[in-house]
Short mmCIF file of C-alpha atoms in Angstrom, two decimals:
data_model
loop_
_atom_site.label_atom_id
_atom_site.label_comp_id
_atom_site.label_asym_id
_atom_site.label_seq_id
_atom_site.Cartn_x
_atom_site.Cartn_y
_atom_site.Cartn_z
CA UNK A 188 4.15 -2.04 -26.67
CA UNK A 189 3.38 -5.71 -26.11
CA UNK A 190 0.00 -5.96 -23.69
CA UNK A 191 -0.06 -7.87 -20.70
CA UNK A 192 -2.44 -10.75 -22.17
CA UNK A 193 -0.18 -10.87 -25.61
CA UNK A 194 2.95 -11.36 -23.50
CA UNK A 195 1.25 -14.39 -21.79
CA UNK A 196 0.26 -15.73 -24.74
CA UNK A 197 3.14 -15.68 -26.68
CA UNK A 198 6.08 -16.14 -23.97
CA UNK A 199 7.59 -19.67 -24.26
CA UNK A 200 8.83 -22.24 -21.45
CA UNK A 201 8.09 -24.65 -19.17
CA UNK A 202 7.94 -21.52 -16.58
CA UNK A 203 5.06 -20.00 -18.55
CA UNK A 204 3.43 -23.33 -19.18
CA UNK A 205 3.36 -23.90 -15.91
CA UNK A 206 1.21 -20.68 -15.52
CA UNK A 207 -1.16 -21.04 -18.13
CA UNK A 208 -1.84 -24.50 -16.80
CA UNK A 209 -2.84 -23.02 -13.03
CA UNK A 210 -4.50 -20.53 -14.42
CA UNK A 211 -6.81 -22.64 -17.00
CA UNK A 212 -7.64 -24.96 -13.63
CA UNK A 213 -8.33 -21.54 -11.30
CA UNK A 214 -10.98 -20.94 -13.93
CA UNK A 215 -12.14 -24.14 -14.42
CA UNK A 216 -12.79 -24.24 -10.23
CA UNK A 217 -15.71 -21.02 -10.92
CA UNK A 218 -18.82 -21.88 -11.63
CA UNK A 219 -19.11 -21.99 -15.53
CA UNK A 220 -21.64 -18.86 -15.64
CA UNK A 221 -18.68 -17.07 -14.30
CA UNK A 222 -15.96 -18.80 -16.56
CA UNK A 223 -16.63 -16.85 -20.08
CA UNK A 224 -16.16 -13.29 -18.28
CA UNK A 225 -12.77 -14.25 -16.68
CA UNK A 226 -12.05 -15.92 -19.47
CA UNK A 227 -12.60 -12.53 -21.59
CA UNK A 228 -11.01 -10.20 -19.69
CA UNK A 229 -7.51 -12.61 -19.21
CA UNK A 230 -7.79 -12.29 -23.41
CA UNK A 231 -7.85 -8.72 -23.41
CA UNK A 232 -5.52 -7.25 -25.48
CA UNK A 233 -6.42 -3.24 -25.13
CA UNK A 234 -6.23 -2.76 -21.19
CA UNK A 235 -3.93 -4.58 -19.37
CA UNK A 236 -5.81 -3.75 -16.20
CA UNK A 237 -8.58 -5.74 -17.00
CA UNK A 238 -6.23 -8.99 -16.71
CA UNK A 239 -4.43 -8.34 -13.39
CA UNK A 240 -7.61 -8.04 -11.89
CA UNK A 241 -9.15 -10.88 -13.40
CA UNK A 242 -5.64 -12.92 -12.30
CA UNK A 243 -5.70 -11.08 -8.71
CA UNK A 244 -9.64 -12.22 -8.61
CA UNK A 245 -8.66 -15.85 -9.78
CA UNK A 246 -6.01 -16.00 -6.48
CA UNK A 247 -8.09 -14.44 -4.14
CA UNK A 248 -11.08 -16.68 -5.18
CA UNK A 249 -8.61 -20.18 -5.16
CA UNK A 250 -7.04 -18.89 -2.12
CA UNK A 251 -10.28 -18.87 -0.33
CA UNK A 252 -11.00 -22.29 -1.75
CA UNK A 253 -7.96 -23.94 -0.41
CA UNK A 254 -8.49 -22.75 2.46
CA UNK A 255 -11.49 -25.05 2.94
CA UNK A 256 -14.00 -22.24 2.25
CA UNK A 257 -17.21 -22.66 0.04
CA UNK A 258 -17.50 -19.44 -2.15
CA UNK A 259 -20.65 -17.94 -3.94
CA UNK A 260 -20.12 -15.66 -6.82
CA UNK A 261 -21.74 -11.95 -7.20
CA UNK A 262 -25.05 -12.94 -4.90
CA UNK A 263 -27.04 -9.69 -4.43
CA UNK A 264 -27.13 -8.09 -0.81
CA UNK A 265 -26.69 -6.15 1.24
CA UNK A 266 -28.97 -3.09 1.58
CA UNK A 267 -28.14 -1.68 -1.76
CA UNK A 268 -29.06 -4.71 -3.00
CA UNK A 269 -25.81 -4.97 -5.47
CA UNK A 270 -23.34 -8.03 -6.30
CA UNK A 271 -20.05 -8.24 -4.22
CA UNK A 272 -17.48 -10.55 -5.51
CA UNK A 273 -17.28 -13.18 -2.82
CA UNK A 274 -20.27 -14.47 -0.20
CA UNK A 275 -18.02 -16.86 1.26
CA UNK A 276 -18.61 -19.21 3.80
CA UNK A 277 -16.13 -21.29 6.93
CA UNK A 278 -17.06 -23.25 9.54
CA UNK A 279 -20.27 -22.25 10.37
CA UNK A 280 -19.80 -18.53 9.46
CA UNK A 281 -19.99 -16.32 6.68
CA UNK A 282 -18.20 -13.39 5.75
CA UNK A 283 -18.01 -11.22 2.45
CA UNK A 284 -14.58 -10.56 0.15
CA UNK A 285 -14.68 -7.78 -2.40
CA UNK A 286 -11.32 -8.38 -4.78
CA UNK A 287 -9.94 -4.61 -6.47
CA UNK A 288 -6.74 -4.81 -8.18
CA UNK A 289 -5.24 -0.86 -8.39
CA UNK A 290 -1.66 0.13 -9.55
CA UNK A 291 0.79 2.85 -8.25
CA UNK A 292 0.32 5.86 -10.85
CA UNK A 293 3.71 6.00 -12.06
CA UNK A 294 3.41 10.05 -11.04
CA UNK A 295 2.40 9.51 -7.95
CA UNK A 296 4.28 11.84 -5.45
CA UNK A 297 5.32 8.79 -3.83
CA UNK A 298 9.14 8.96 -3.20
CA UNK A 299 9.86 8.34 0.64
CA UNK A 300 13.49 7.75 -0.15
CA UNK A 301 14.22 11.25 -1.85
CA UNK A 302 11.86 12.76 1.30
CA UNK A 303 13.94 11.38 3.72
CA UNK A 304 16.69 12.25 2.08
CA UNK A 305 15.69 15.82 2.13
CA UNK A 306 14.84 15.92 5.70
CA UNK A 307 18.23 14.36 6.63
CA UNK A 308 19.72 17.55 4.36
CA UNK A 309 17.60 20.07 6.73
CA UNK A 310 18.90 18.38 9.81
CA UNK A 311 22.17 18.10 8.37
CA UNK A 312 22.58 22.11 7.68
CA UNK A 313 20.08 24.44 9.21
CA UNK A 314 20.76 25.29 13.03
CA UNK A 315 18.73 27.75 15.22
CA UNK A 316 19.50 27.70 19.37
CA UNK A 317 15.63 28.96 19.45
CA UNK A 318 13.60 26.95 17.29
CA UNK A 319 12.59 23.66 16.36
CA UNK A 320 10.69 22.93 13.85
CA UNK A 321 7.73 20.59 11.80
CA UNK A 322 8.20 19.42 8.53
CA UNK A 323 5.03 18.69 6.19
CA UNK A 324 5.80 17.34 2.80
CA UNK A 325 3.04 18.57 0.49
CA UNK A 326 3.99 17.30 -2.89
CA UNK A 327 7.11 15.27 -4.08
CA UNK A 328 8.81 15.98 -6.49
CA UNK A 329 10.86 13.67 -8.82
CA UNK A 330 14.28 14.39 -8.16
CA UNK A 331 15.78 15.43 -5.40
CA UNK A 332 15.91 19.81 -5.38
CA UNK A 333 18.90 21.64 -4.89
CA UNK A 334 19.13 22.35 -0.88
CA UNK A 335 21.25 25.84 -0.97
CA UNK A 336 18.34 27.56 -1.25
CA UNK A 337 16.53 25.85 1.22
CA UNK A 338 18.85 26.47 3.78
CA UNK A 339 19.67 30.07 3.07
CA UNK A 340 15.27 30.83 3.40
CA UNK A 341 14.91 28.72 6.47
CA UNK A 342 17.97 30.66 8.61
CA UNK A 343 16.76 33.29 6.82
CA UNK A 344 12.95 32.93 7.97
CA UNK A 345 14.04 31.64 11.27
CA UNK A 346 16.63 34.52 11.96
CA UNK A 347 13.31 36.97 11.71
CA UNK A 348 11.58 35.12 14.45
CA UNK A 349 11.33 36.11 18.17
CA UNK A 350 10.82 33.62 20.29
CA UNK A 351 8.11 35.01 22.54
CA UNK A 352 5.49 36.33 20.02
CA UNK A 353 5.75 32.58 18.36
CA UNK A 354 5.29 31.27 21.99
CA UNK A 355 1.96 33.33 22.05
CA UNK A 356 0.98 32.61 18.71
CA UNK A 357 1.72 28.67 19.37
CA UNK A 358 -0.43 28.85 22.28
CA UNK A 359 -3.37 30.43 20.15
CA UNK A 360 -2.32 27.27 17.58
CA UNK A 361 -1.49 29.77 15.01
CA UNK A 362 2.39 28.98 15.19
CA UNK A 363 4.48 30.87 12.23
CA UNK A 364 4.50 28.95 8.87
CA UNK A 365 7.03 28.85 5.69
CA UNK A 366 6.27 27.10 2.50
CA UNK A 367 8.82 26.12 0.54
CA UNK A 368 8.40 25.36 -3.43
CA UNK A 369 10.79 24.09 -5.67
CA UNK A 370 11.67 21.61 -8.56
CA UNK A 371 7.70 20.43 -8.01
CA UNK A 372 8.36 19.98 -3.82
CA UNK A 373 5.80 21.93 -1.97
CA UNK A 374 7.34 21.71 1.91
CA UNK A 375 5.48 23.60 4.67
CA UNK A 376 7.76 24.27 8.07
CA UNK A 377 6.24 25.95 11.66
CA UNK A 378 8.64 27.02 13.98
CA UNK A 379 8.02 26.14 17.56
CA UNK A 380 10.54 27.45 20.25
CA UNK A 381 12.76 25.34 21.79
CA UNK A 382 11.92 24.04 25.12
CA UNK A 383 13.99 25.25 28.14
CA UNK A 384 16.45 23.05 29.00
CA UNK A 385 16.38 20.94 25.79
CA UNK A 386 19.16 18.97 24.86
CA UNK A 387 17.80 17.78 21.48
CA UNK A 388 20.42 18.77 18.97
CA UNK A 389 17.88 17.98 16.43
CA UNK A 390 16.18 20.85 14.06
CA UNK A 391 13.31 18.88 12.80
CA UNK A 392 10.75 18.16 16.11
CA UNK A 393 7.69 16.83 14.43
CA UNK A 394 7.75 15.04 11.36
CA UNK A 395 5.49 12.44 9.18
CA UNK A 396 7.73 9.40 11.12
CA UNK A 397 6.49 6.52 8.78
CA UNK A 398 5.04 8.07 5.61
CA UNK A 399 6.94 10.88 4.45
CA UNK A 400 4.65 11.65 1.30
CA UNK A 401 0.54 12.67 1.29
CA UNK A 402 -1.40 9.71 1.22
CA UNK A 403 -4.29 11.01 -0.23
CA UNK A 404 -3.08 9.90 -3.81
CA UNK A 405 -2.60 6.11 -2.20
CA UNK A 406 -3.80 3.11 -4.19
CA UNK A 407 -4.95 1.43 -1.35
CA UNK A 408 -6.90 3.96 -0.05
CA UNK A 409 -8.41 5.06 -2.80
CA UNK A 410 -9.71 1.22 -3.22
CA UNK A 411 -11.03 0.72 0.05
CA UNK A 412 -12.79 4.28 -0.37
CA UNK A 413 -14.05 3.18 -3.53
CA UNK A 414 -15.18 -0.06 -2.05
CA UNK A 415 -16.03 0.51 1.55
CA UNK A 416 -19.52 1.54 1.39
CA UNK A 417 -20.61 0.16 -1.98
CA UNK A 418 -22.85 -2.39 -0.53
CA UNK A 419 -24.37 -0.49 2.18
CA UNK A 420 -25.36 -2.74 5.32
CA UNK A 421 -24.21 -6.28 4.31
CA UNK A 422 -25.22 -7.84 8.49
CA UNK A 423 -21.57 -9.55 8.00
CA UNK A 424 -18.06 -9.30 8.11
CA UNK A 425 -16.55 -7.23 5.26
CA UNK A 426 -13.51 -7.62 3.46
CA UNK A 427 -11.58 -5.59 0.81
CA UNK A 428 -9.14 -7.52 -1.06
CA UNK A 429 -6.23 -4.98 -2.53
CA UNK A 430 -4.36 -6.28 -4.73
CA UNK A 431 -1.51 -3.32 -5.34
CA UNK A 432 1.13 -2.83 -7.97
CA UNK A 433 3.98 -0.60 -7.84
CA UNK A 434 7.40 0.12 -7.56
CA UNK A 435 7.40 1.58 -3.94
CA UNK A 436 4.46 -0.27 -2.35
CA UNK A 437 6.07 -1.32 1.77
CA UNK A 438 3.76 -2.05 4.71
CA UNK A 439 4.96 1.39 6.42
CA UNK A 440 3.06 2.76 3.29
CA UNK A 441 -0.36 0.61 3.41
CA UNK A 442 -0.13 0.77 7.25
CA UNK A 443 -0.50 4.49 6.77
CA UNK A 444 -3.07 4.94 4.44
CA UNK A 445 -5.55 2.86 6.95
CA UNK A 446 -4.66 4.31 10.33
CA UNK A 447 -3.07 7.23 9.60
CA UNK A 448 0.63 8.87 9.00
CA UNK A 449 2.55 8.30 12.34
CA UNK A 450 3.60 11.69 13.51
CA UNK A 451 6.80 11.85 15.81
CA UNK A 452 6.85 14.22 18.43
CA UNK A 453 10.40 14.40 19.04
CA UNK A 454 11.09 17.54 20.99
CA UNK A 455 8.39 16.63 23.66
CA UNK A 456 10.26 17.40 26.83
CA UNK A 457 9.63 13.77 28.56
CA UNK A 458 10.92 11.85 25.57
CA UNK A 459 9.54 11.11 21.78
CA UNK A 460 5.65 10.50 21.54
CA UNK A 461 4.01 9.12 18.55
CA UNK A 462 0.55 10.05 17.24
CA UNK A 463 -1.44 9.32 14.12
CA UNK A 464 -2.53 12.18 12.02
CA UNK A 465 -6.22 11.92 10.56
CA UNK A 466 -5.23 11.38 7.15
CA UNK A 467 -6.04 7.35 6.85
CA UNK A 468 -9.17 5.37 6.06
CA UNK A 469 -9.84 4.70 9.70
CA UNK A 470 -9.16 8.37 11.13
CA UNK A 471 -8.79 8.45 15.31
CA UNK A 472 -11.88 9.61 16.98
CA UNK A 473 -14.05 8.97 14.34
CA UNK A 474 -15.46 5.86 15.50
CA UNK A 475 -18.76 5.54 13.87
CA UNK A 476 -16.92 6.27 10.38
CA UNK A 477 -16.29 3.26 8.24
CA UNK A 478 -17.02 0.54 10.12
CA UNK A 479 -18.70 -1.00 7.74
CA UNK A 480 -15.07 -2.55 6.54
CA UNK A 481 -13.70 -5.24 8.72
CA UNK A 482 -10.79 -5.52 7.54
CA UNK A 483 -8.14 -5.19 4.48
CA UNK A 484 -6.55 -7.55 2.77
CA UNK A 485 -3.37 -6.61 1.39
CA UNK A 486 -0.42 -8.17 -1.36
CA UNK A 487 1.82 -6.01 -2.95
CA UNK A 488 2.53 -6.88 -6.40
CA UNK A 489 0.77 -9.78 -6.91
CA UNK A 490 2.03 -12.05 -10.06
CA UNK A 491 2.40 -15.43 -10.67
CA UNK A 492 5.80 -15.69 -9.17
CA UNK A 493 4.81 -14.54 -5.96
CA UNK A 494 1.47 -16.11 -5.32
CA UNK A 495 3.37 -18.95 -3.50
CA UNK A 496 5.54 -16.99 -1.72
CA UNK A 497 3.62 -13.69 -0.60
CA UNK A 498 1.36 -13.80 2.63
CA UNK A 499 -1.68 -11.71 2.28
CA UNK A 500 -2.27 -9.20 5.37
CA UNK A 501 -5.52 -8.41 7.30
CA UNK A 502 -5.60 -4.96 8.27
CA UNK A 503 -8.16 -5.52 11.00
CA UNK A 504 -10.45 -2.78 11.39
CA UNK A 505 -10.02 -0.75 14.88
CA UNK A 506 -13.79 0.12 15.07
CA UNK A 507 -15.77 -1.05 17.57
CA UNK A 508 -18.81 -0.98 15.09
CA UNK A 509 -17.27 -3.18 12.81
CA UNK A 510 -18.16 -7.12 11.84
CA UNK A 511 -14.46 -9.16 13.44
CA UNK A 512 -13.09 -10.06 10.63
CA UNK A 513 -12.20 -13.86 10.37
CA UNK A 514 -8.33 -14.57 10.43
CA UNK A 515 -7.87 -17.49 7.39
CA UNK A 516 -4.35 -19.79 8.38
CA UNK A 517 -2.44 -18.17 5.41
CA UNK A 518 -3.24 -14.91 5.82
CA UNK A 519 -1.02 -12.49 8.32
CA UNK A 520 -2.70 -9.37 10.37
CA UNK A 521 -2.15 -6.23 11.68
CA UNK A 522 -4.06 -4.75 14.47
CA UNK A 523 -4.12 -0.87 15.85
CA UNK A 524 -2.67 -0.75 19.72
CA UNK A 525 -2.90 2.55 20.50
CA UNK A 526 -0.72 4.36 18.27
CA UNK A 527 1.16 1.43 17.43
CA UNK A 528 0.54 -1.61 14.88
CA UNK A 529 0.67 -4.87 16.43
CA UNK A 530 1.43 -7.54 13.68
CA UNK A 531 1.54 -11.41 13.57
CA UNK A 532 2.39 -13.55 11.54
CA UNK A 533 0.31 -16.16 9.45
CA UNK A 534 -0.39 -19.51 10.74
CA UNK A 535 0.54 -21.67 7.69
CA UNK A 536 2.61 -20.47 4.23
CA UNK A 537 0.45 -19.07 1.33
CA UNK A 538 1.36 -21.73 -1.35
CA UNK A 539 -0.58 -24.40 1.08
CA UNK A 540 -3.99 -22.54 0.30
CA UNK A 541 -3.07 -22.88 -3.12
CA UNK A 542 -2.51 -26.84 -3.77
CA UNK A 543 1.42 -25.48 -5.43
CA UNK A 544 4.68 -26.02 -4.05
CA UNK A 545 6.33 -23.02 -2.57
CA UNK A 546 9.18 -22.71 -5.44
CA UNK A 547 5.81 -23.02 -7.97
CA UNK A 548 6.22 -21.81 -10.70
CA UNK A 549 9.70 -24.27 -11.26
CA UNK A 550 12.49 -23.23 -13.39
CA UNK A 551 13.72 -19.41 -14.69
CA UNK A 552 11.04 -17.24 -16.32
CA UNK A 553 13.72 -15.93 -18.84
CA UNK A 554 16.32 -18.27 -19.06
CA UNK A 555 19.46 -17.35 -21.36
CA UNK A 556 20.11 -19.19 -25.00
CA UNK A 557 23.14 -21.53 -24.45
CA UNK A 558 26.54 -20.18 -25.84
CA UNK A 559 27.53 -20.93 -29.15
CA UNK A 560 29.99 -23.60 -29.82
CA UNK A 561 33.06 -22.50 -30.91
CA UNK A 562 34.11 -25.31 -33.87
CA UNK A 563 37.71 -23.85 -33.69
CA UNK A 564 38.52 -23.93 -30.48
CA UNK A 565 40.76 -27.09 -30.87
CA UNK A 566 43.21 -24.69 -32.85
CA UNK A 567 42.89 -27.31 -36.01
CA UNK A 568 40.09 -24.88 -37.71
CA UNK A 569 37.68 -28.06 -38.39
#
């Protein structure tokens, strides 16, 4: 299989030329102490890792540039007294960038369509006039499972039930539970009785409303938690840059892994309530845990095609602890309200921090050979 730094050096076109030429002048912008190690890892041919972060570092680093920032490279600080990526300083202030590139695992249980399809099956086929109930994916699997059996355990499981011993055992918390394995899914369902007086025709009360997988195995989380509290006490605002690669990466996803699954209460009497369940970076009522971050900056699949086109996003941290983060004009945020994310959008287009049109890089990437002429087409055979 070709690697990533053999396909860019090989792959004809003004398209590609055009990228080879940006890049060579994003590296020629670092200070040249700095310019044989990016140089080294762009050239690696035997981990194709090593060049998407060196190209996500490149962006972050020009991006920072034009946006009329002075940058210095790996100082030591902080109060571990190790080299973050970016000291970089705006108008008067100065904040810290740290640039991690990560990639979707291609196992990751990750599948939110297939979940939600799964959930809409449950709705769709198992009734009780009793019970309502919560619906906690555990693991994913690949495929969707066959639902027969599904349905047959839950009425089964739910048949069994009285509705006044899981009343007392709901108020002790200790509400009835079924698990539910199959095809590599791991679902867990508690049955809580149906209110008096309900109208909800629904089955499913309580369910993971915006992530419908575990985040624990997220590639942004597991880069800010690798990140976070590298560099102890830094006495400034502190940014992670993510740059994230993979086939299902959507803000609903990143949104979750940094302030937590949104859980919809949907059975709840006065109407739906949403809460966030304690499973992001920045859990609720933790406030003296990582505040050290200030924010998060996010772009999901960065490439060369895209770097024009794709707004980064500030996930602001909602700690009271924490250094504010400084907003840069090409950057979006995303702020925690509540229980709800309040985003805006960026003040100027990403390709103007980058000195490149917005259609940059011109042309098609993989354009198609012309046709062949066909000499007898005239019907004379000449």
């Amino acid at each position: 299989m070709e690697t990533q730094a053999g396909f860019l050096d090989r792959i004809a076109g003004s398209y590609w030329d055009q990228v080879r030429e940006v890049i060579n002048v994003w590296c020629s912008h670092l200070p040249l102490e700095h310019q044989k190690g990016i140089r080294s890892r762009l050239m690696d041919r035997n981990v194709d890792a090593n060049v998407h972060s060196a190209l996500w570092e490149l962006y972050v680093h020009e991006s920072l540039l034009g946006s009329g920032c002075s940058v210095e490279i790996e100082p030591t600080m902080g109060t571990r007294a190790r080299k973050p990526d970016f000291l970089v300083s705006r108008d008067g202030e100065q904040f810290v960038v740290e640039a991690i590139w990560t990639a979707e695992r291609i196992d990751d249980a990750r599948h939110g369509r297939l979940a939600a399809q799964l959930r809409d099956a449950v709705e769709k086929n198992v009734e009780s006039a009793d019970f309502v109930l919560s619906m906690m994916i555990n693991t994913v699997g690949r495929t969707l499972p066959p639902q027969k059996g599904l349905k047959a355990e839950l009425s089964q499981w739910l048949s069994g039930l009285a509705p006044g011993q899981v009343a007392a055992r709901e108020a002790r918390q200790r509400s009835p539970r079924y698990t539910w394995r199959e095809a590599g899914w791991s679902i867990t369902f508690s049955a809580i009785p149906r209110r008096r007086g309900s109208r909800s025709g629904r089955i499913i009360a309580i369910y993971p409303g915006v992530s419908m997988f575990r985040i624990d195995g997220s590639p942004v989380l597991g880069a800010v938690e690798k990140k976070g509290a590298r560099y102890g006490e830094l006495g400034l605002p502190y940014i992670v840059a993510v740059g994230v690669a993979g086939a299902f990466v959507e803000d609903q996803d990143i949104q979750a892994s940094l302030y937590g699954s949104t859980i919809d209460r949907a059975d709840a009497g006065a109407g739906p309530t949403l809460t966030l369940a304690a499973d992001g970076y920045w859990k609720p009522g933790r406030d003296d845990e990582h505040s050290l971050v200030s924010g998060v900056l996010t772009v999901d699949n960065p490439a060369p095609g895209t770097w024009t086109k794709k707004s980064p996003t500030l996930w602001l941290s909602p700690r009271a602890g924490s250094f504010p983060a400084p907003v840069l004009p090409t950057w979006s945020t995303a702020r925690l309200v509540g229980n709800q994310v309040d985003h805006r959008p960026a003040a100027a287009a990403p390709h103007t921090a980058l000195g490149l049109a917005q259609d940059w890089p011109v042309g098609d990437p993989f354009p198609r050979a012309p046709a062949a002429v066909d000499d007898t087409a005239d019907g004379t055979g000449h």
